[in-house]
Short mmCIF file of C-alpha atoms in Angstrom, two decimals:
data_model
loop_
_atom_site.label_atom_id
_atom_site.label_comp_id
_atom_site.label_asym_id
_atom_site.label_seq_id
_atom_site.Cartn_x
_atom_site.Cartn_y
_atom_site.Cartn_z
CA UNK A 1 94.62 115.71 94.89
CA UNK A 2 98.27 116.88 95.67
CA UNK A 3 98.76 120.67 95.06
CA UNK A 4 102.38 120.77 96.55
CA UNK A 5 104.57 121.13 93.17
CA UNK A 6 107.56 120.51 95.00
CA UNK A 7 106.77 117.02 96.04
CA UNK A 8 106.19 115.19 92.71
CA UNK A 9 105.21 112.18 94.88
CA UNK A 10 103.51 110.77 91.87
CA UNK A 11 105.60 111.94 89.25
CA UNK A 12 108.52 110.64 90.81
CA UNK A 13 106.64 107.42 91.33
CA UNK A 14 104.90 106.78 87.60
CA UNK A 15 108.62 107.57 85.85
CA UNK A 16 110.09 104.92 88.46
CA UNK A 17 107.14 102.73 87.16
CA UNK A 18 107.94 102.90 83.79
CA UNK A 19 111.13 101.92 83.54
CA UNK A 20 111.25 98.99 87.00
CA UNK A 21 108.02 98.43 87.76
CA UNK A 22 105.76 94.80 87.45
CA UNK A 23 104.08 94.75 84.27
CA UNK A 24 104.09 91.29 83.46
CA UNK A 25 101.74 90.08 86.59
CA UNK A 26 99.10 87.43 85.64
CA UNK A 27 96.10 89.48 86.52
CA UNK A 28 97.54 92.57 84.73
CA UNK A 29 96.49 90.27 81.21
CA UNK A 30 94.14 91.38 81.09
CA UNK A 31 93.28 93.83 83.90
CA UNK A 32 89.41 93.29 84.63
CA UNK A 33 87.27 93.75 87.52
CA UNK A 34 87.16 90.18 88.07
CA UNK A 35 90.72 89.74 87.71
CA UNK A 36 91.63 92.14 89.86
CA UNK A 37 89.23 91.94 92.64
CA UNK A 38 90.61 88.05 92.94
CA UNK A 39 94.23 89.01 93.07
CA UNK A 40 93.88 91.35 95.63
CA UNK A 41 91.78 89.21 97.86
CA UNK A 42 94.53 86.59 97.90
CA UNK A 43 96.72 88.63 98.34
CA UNK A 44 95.87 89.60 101.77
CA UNK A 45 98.66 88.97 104.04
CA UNK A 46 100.30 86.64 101.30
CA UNK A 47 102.85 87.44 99.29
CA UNK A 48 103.03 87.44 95.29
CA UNK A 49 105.40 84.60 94.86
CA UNK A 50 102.97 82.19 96.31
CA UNK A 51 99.78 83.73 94.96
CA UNK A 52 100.59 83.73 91.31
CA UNK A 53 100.60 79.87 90.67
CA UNK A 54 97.11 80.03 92.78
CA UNK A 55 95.58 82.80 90.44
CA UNK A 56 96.83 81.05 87.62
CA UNK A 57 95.00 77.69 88.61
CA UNK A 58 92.12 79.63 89.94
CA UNK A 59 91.19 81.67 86.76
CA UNK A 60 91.77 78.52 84.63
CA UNK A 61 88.88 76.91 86.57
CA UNK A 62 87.02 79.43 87.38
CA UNK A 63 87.62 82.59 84.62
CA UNK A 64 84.69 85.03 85.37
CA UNK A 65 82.03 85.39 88.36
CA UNK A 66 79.36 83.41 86.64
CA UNK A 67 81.49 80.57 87.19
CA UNK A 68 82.46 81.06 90.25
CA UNK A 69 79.04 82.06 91.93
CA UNK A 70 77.84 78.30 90.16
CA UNK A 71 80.72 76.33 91.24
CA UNK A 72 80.02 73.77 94.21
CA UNK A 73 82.14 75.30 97.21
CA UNK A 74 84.24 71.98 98.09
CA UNK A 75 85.90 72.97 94.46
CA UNK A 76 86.31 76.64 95.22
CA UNK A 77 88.39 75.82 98.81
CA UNK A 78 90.48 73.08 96.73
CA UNK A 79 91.56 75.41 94.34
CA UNK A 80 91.93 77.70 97.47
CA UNK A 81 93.67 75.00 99.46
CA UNK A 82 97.09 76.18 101.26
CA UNK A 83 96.52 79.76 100.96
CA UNK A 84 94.96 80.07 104.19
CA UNK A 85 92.52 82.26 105.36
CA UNK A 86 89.38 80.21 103.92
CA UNK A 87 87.07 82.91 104.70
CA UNK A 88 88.23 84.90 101.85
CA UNK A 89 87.65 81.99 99.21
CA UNK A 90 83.79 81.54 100.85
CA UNK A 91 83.33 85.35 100.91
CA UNK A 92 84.75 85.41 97.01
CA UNK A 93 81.96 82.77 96.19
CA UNK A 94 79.35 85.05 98.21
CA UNK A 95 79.89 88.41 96.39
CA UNK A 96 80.18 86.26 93.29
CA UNK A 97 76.68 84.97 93.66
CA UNK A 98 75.41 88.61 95.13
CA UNK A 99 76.75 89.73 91.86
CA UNK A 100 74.69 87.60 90.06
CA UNK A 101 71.64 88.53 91.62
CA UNK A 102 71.74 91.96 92.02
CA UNK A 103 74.85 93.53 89.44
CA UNK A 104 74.09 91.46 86.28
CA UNK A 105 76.72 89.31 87.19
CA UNK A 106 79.31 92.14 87.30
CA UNK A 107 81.04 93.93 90.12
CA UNK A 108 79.76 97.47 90.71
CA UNK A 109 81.56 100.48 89.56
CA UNK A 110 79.90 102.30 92.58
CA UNK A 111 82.38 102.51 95.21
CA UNK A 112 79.15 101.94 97.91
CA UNK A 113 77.86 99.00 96.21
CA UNK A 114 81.57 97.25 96.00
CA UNK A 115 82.58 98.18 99.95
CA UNK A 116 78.62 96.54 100.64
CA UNK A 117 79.66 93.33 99.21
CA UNK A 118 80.81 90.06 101.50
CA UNK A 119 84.82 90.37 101.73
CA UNK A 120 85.90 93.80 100.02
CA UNK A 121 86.70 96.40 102.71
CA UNK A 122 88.36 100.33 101.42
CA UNK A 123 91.46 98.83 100.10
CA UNK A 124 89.87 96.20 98.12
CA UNK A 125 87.07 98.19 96.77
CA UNK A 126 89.87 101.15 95.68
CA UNK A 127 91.94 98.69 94.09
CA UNK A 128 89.41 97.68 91.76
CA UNK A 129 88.39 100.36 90.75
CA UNK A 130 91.62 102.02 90.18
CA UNK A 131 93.20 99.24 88.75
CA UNK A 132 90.38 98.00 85.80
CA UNK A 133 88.57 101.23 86.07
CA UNK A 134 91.18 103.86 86.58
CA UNK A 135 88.76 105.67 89.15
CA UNK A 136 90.65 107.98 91.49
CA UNK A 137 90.13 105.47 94.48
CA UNK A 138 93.18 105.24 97.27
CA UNK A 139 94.26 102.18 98.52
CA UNK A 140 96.11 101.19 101.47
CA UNK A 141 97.50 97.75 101.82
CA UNK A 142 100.21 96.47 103.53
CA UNK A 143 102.78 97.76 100.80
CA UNK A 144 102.03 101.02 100.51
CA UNK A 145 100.93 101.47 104.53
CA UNK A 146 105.02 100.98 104.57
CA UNK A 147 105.71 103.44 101.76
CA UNK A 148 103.48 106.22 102.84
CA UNK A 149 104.33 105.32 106.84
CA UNK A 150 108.20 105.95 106.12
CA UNK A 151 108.05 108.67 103.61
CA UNK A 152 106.00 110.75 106.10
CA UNK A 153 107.74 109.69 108.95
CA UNK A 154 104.42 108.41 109.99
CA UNK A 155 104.64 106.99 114.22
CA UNK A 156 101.79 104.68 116.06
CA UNK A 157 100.81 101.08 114.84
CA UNK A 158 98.87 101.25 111.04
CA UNK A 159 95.82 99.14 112.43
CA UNK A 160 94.94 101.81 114.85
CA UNK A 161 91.92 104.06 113.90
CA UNK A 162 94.11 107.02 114.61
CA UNK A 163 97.08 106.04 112.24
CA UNK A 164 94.68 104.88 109.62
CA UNK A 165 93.12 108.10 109.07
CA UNK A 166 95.99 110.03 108.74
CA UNK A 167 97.42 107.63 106.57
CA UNK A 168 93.97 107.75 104.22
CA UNK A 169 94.67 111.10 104.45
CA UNK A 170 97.64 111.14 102.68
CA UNK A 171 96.32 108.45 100.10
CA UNK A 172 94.00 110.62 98.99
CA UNK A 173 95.88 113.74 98.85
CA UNK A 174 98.80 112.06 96.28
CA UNK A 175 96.21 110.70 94.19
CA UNK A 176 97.57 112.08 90.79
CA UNK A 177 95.23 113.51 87.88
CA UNK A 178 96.09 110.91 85.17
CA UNK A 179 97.30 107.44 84.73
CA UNK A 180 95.53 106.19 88.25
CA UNK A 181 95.22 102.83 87.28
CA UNK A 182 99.68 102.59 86.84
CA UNK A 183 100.32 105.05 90.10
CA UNK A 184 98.42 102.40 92.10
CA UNK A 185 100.53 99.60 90.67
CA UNK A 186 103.27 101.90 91.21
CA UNK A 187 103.01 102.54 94.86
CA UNK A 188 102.74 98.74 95.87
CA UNK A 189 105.60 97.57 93.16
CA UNK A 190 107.42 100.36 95.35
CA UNK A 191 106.88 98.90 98.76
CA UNK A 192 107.14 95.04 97.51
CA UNK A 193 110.12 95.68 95.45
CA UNK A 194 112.18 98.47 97.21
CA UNK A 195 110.76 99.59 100.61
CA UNK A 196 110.51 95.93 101.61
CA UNK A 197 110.02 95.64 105.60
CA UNK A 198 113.77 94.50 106.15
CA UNK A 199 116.71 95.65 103.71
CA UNK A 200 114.71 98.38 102.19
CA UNK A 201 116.63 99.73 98.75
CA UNK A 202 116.44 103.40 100.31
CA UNK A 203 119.83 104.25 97.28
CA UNK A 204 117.36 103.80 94.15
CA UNK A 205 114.08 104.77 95.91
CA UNK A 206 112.66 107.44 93.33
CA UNK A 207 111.14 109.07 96.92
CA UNK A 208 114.55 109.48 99.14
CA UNK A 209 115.30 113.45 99.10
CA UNK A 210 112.04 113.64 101.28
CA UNK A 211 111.83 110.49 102.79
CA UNK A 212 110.80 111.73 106.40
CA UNK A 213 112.27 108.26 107.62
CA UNK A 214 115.16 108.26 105.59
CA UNK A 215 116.37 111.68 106.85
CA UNK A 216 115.26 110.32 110.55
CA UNK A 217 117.13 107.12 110.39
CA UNK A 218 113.69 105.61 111.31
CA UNK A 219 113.55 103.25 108.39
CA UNK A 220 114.04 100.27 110.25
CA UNK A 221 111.70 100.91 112.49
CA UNK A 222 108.39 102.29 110.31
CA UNK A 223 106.04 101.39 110.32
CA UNK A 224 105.73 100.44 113.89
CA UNK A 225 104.43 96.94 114.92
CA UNK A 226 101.06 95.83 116.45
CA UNK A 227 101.44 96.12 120.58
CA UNK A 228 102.47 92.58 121.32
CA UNK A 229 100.18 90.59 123.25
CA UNK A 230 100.37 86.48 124.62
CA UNK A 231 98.92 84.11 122.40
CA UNK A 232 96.60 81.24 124.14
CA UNK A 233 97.71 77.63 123.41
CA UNK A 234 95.29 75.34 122.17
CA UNK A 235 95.85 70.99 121.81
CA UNK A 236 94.30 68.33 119.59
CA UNK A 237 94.90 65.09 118.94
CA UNK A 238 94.53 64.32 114.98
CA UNK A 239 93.24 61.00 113.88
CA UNK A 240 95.46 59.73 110.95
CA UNK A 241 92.93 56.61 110.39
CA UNK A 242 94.46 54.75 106.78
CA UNK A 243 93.17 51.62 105.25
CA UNK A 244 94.84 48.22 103.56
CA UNK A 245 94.88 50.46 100.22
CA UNK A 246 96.56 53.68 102.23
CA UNK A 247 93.26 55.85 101.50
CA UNK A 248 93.19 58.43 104.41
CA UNK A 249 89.80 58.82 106.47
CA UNK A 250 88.97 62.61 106.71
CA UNK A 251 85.74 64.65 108.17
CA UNK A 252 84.19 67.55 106.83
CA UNK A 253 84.84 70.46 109.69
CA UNK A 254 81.47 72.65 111.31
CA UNK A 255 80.62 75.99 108.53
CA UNK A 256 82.17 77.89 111.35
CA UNK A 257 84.84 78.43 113.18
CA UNK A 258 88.67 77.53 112.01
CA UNK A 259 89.48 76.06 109.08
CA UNK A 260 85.21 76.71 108.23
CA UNK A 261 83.83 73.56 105.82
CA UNK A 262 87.40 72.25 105.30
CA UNK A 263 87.91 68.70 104.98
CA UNK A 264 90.76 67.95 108.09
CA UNK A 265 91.40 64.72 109.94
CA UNK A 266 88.91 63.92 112.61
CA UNK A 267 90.33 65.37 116.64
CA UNK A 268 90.26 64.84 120.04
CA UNK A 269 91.08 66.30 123.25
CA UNK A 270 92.78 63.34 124.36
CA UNK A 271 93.85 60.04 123.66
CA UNK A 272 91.28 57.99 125.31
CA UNK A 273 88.47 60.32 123.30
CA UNK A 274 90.18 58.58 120.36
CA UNK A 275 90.54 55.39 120.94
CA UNK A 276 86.36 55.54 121.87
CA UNK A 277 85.95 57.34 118.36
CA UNK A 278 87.70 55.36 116.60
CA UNK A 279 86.36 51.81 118.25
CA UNK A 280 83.16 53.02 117.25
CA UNK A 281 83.46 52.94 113.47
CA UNK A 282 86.13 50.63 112.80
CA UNK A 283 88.54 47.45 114.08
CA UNK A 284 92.13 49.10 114.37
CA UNK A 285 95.39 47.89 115.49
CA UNK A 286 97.61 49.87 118.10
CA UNK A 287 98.37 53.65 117.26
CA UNK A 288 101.70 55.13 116.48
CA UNK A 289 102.58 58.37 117.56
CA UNK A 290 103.60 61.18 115.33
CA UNK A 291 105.81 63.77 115.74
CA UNK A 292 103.55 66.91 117.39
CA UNK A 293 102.65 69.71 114.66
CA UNK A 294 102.60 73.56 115.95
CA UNK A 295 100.29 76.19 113.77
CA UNK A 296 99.64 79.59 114.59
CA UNK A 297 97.27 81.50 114.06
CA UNK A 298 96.10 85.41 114.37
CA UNK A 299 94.48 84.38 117.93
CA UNK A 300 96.28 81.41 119.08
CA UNK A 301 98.74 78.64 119.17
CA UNK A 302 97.74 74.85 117.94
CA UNK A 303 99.20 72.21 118.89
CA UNK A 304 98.35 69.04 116.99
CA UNK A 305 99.52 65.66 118.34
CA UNK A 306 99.15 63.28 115.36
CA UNK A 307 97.73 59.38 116.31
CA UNK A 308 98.63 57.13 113.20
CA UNK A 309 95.93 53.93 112.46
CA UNK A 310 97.22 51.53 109.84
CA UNK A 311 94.84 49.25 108.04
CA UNK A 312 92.27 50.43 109.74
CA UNK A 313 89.10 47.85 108.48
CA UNK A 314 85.69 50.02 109.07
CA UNK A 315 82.72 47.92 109.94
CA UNK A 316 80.54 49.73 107.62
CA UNK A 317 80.67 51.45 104.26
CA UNK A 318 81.58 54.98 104.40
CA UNK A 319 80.91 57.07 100.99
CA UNK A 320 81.57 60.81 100.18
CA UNK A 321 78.43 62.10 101.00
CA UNK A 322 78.43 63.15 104.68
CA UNK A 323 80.88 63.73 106.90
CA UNK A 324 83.35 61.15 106.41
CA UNK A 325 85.07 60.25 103.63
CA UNK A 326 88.07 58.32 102.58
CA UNK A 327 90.57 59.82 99.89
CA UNK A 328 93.78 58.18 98.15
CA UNK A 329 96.69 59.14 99.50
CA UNK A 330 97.65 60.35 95.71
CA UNK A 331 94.63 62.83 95.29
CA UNK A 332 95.12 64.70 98.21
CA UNK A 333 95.26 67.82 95.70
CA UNK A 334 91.17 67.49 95.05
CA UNK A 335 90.18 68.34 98.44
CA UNK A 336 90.48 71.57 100.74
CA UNK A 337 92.75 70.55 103.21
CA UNK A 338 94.34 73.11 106.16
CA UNK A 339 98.31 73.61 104.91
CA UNK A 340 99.69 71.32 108.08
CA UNK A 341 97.12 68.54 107.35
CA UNK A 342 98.16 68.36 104.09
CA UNK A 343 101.53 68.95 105.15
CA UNK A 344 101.53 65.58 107.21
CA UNK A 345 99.75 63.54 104.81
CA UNK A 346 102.09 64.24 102.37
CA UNK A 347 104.92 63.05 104.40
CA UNK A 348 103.37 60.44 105.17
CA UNK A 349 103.51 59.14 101.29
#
């Protein structure tokens, strides 16, 4: 706990709270472990604009872990579908069903037991039990990394081991007595609100007389970036295969890798590889090309080169219980699709 009475870090903070902090959040009503725990996990590297309709759809299918740990997986990605990051939604349905088993279909209140469970690293496992417990748990997400980075004047990239321990450090040490559950909202209304990675509000920051990086002029530059490195390239060729009634053939991806269990348009490396595919299953007419698609991710570069069937006529049945399946171009929203394949399809309405 902080001893320094001339700092007030968290008395500053909590009275800055009160009167212009978020209190109105969906998963603040009410504030449960459940609620919590799936707020945080999406959002993990995504902002709270877009998460808020997700939550809200999410929790109206799926309100408690119970239903989530039953729930067949293909409707847990569609609810999860253009968030990204699909690993989080199959690691959600994990813990949920780990929960069942072993927590009497609760999370744990042990901080152990939580960081143990598929998906919830330090941050995760302090939020919840700050936030719906009011433990005295730290967090450090990407919010208040910034806030505690500049404030301390805080140099060296926050992933490395080195800057994340001092920065725990300091977590830990401002952790106030009372009200834990409101200084933790506090801190990352702070950095999403006012010290906001460009523009920061530094006039009606309640921190600024001891704002290391204020004083510094090293705002703008705190908290340092991640050493840049080259990102490989990567091509495919996406097979936009539609029927006379405009239903979309897609295939269920491999359980690993990107884009894990997703339901995506069938690829190739090259043309010719499609063509073959294709002639295999189905008589087709000439191909149009689309307009190439670029995605990035965390490791590399995709490019996607679109190949556009029309009235494709398949010479056998094809259902919706293995890999293939066709889906109406109005539906689209029932399946877990990867944000630029929906992105297409829908343009292509």
């Amino acid at each position: 706990m902080s001893t320094n009475p001339l700092r007030l870090f968290a008395t500053r903070l909590l009275a800055w709270f009160d009167r212009h902090g978020r209190h109105d959040l969906p998963w603040q009503h009410p504030r449960n472990a459940y609620r919590v725990w799936l707020s945080e996990t999406m959002l993990q590297q995504t902002q709270v604009a877009v998460v808020v309709p997700y939550f809200v759809r999410f929790v109206a299918a799926m309100p408690d872990i119970a239903t989530l740990a039953a729930a067949p997986l293909d409707d847990v990605l569609a609810l999860w579908s253009g968030l990204g990051y699909y690993s989080r939604a199959r690691r959600l349905q994990e813990t949920a069903r780990i929960c069942m088993r072993d927590h009497a279909g609760e999370l744990p209140r042990d901080f152990d037991a939580l960081l143990a469970l598929p998906g919830i690293g330090r941050s995760t496992a302090g939020a919840v039990l700050a936030l719906a417990h009011g433990l005295p748990h730290p967090i450090l997400d990407g919010n208040v990394r910034r806030v505690l980075c500049r404030h301390r004047g805080i140099h060296g990239w926050p992933g490395s081991a080195a800057t994340q321990k001092s920065l725990w450090k300091i977590a830990e040490q401002e952790l106030p007595a009372t009200r834990i559950a409101d200084y933790t909202q506090a801190l990352m209304d702070l950095g999403a609100t006012v010290c906001t990675p460009a523009r920061p509000d530094c006039a009606t920051c309640p921190l600024r007389t001891d704002c290391i990086g204020l004083r510094d002029g090293t705002v703008d530059r705190l908290p340092e970036r991640r050493p840049s490195k080259s990102l490989p390239e990567r091509e495919v060729h996406a097979l936009v295969v539609r029927d006379r009634d405009g239903r979309v053939l897609l295939q269920r991806r491999p359980p690993v890798g990107v884009w894990a269990s997703l339901w995506s348009l069938p690829e190739t490396q090259t043309v010719d590889e499609a063509r073959f595919w294709l002639q295999r299953l189905a008589d087709a007419d000439a191909f149009e090309a689309l307009p190439m698609i670029r995605h990035t991710f965390s490791h590399f570069r995709l490019r996607i080169h679109p190949l556009l069937w029309r009235d494709a006529r398949m010479r056998e049945a094809i259902g919706d219980t293995g890999d293939l399946r066709w889906q109406a171009a109005d539906r689209l929203v029932e399946v877990a699709l990867p944000a630029p394949v929906r992105r297409l399809l829908e343009e292509l309405r």
